Amino acid sequence: EIVMTQSPPTLSVSPGERATLSCRASQSVSANLAWYQHKPGQTPRLLLYATSTRATGIPARFSGSGSGTEFTLTISNLQSEDFAVYYCQQYNYWPTFGQGTKVEIK
Amino acid sequence: QVQLVESGGDLVKPGGSLRLSCAASGFSFSDYYMSWVRQVPGKGLEWVAYMSNSNGYTNYADSVTDRFTISRDNAQNSLYLHMNSLRADDTAVYYCARNLRGYIVDLWGQGTLVTVSS
């Protein structure tokens, strides 16, 4: 099983600032990496797939980079609606998720 | 409205069985692969099962193989998860999920809670 490790577990950011979330795979997953946003009481939301392709309706302030084992989700100019838990997921093999990074208001 | 609505979650004893249902609406259900993904409260997500749209192909997590069965009825726009020999570590919120392509989910249901306890 591919283990996905996200860091940090919690990230405190002020509105308008940039948030950088990391995701590491236990072995190479090529570019087969997706990111999801999950807010309490709501369904998870697909943000990015294929490392950097934004899903339908996702604003340009969400961007992704990386390949192989190291990946980054960057949220620029954080808005109030962006405070949530973010999960990375590899789908190069049987899919596995990271444990999540909670982005909270500083 | 494009949505997935799960039902069937309940409290069940270890060794028991349960069937979860997912009603799809607002899109052409028969065009999409579908999946079940679960989340232990306060923990991470785990992909449980995956099914093709029409040829019956299925795939399962090792933790549920030979105990869980995913199925669908395209005429009824419905997805199912039949769960047997339930264990305490199957306790989780179970999400119905639409696959964009491969194992990428672009639409999630609200989830249904399954609790396995004596």
PDB file of N, CA, C and O in Angstrom, chain A residues 12 26 49 51 66-67 75 106:
ATOM      1  N   SER A  12      -1.894  27.404  10.377  1.00  0.00           N
ATOM      2  CA  SER A  12      -2.596  28.634  10.759  1.00  0.00           C
ATOM      3  C   SER A  12      -2.170  29.755   9.822  1.00  0.00           C
ATOM      4  O   SER A  12      -0.989  30.091   9.748  1.00  0.00           O
ATOM      5  N   SER A  26       5.007   7.295  -0.299  1.00  0.00           N
ATOM      6  CA  SER A  26       6.039   6.347   0.135  1.00  0.00           C
ATOM      7  C   SER A  26       6.812   5.743  -1.035  1.00  0.00           C
ATOM      8  O   SER A  26       7.888   5.184  -0.849  1.00  0.00           O
ATOM      9  N   TYR A  49      -6.500  17.453  -9.940  1.00  0.00           N
ATOM     10  CA  TYR A  49      -6.116  16.090 -10.262  1.00  0.00           C
ATOM     11  C   TYR A  49      -4.959  16.153 -11.268  1.00  0.00           C
ATOM     12  O   TYR A  49      -4.654  17.241 -11.773  1.00  0.00           O
ATOM     13  N   THR A  51      -2.020  16.151 -10.517  1.00  0.00           N
ATOM     14  CA  THR A  51      -1.130  17.063  -9.803  1.00  0.00           C
ATOM     15  C   THR A  51      -1.523  18.530  -9.891  1.00  0.00           C
ATOM     16  O   THR A  51      -1.546  19.226  -8.868  1.00  0.00           O
ATOM     17  N   GLY A  66       4.604  19.331  -8.358  1.00  0.00           N
ATOM     18  CA  GLY A  66       5.301  18.160  -7.882  1.00  0.00           C
ATOM     19  C   GLY A  66       5.235  17.006  -8.854  1.00  0.00           C
ATOM     20  O   GLY A  66       4.588  17.084  -9.898  1.00  0.00           O
ATOM     21  N   SER A  67       5.922  15.931  -8.488  1.00  0.00           N
ATOM     22  CA  SER A  67       5.868  14.684  -9.248  1.00  0.00           C
ATOM     23  C   SER A  67       6.635  13.625  -8.474  1.00  0.00           C
ATOM     24  O   SER A  67       7.443  13.959  -7.601  1.00  0.00           O
ATOM     25  N   ILE A  75      -2.379  27.609  -1.906  1.00  0.00           N
ATOM     26  CA  ILE A  75      -3.591  28.426  -1.949  1.00  0.00           C
ATOM     27  C   ILE A  75      -3.145  29.873  -1.767  1.00  0.00           C
ATOM     28  O   ILE A  75      -2.647  30.251  -0.697  1.00  0.00           O
ATOM     29  N   LYS A 106      -5.615  32.163  11.430  1.00  0.00           N
ATOM     30  CA  LYS A 106      -4.616  32.605  12.399  1.00  0.00           C
ATOM     31  C   LYS A 106      -5.118  33.815  13.172  1.00  0.00           C
ATOM     32  O   LYS A 106      -5.690  34.737  12.571  1.00  0.00           O
TER      33      LYS A 106
END
